PDB file of C-alpha atoms in Angstrom:
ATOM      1  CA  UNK A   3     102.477 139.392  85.120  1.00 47.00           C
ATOM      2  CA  UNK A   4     100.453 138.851  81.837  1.00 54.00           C
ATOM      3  CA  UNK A   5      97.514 136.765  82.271  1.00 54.00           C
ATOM      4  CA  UNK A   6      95.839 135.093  79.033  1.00 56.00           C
ATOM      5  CA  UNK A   7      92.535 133.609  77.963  1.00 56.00           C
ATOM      6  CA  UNK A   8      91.665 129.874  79.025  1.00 62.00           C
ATOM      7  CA  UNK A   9      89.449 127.797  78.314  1.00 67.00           C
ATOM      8  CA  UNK A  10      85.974 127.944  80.419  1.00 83.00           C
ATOM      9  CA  UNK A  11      86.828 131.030  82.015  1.00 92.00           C
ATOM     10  CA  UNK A  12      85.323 134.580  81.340  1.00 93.00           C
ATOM     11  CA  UNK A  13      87.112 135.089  77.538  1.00 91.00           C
ATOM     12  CA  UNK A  14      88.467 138.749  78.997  1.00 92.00           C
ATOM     13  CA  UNK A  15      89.348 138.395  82.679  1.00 93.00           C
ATOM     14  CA  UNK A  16      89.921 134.764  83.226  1.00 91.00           C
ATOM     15  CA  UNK A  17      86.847 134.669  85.833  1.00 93.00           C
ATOM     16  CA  UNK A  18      86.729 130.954  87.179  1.00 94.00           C
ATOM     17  CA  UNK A  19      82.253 131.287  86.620  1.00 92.00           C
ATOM     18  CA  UNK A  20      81.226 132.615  83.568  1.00 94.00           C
ATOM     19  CA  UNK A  21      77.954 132.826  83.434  1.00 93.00           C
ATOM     20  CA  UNK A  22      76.593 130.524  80.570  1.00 89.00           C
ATOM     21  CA  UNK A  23      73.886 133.181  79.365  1.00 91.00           C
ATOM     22  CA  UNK A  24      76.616 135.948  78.661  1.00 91.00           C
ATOM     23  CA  UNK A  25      77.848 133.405  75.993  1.00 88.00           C
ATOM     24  CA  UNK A  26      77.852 134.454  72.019  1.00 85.00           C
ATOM     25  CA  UNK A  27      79.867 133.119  69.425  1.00 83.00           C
ATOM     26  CA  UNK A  28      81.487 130.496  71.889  1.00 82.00           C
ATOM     27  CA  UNK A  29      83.186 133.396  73.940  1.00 89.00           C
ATOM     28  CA  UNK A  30      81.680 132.930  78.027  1.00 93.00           C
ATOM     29  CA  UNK A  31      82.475 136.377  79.802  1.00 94.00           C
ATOM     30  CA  UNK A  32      81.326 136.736  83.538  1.00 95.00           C
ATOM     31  CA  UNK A  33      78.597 139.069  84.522  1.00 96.00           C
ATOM     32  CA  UNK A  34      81.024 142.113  85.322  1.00 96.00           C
ATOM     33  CA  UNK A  35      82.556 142.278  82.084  1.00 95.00           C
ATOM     34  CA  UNK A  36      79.454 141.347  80.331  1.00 95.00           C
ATOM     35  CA  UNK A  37      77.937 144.800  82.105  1.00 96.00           C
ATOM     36  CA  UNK A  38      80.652 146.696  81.523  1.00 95.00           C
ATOM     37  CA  UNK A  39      80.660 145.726  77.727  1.00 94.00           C
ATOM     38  CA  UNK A  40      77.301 146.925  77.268  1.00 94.00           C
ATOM     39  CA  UNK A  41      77.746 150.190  79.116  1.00 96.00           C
ATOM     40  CA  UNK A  42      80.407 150.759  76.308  1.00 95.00           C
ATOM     41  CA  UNK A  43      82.943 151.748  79.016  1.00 94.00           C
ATOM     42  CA  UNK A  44      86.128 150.977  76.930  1.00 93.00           C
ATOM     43  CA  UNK A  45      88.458 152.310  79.961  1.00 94.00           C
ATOM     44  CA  UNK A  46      86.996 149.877  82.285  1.00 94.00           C
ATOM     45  CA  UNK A  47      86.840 147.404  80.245  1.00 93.00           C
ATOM     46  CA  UNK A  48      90.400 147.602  79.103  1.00 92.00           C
ATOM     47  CA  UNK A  49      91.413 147.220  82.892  1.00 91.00           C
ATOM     48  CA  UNK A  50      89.670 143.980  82.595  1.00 91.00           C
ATOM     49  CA  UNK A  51      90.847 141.957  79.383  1.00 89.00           C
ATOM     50  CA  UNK A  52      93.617 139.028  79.748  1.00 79.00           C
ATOM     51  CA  UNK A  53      96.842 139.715  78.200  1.00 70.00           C
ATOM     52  CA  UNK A  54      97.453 143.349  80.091  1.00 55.00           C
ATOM     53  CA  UNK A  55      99.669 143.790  83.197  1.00 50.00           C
ATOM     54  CA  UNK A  56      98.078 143.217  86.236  1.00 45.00           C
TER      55      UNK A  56
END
């Protein structure tokens, strides 16, 4: 199943509650990949993002 990005959701995992202050250049992302973005985890992170097989 391939999930994509929609439209008020966290931009990379399609979270339902983005959290409006991890917002920047009119991408939302929810707190856990907002964290994991700054940690600079690219593994993790790629487990996250929309558009890979879950």
């Amino acid at each position: 199943m391939k999930k994509s990005p929609k439209t008020g959701k966290c931009m990379l995992c399609n979270d339902p509650n983005p959290n409006p202050e991890n917002t920047t250049m009119g991408a939302s992302f929810c707190d856990t990949c907002w964290e994991t973005m700054k940690s600079g985890d690219e593994d993790k992170l790629g487990e996250r993002i929309a558009g890979t097989s879950v």
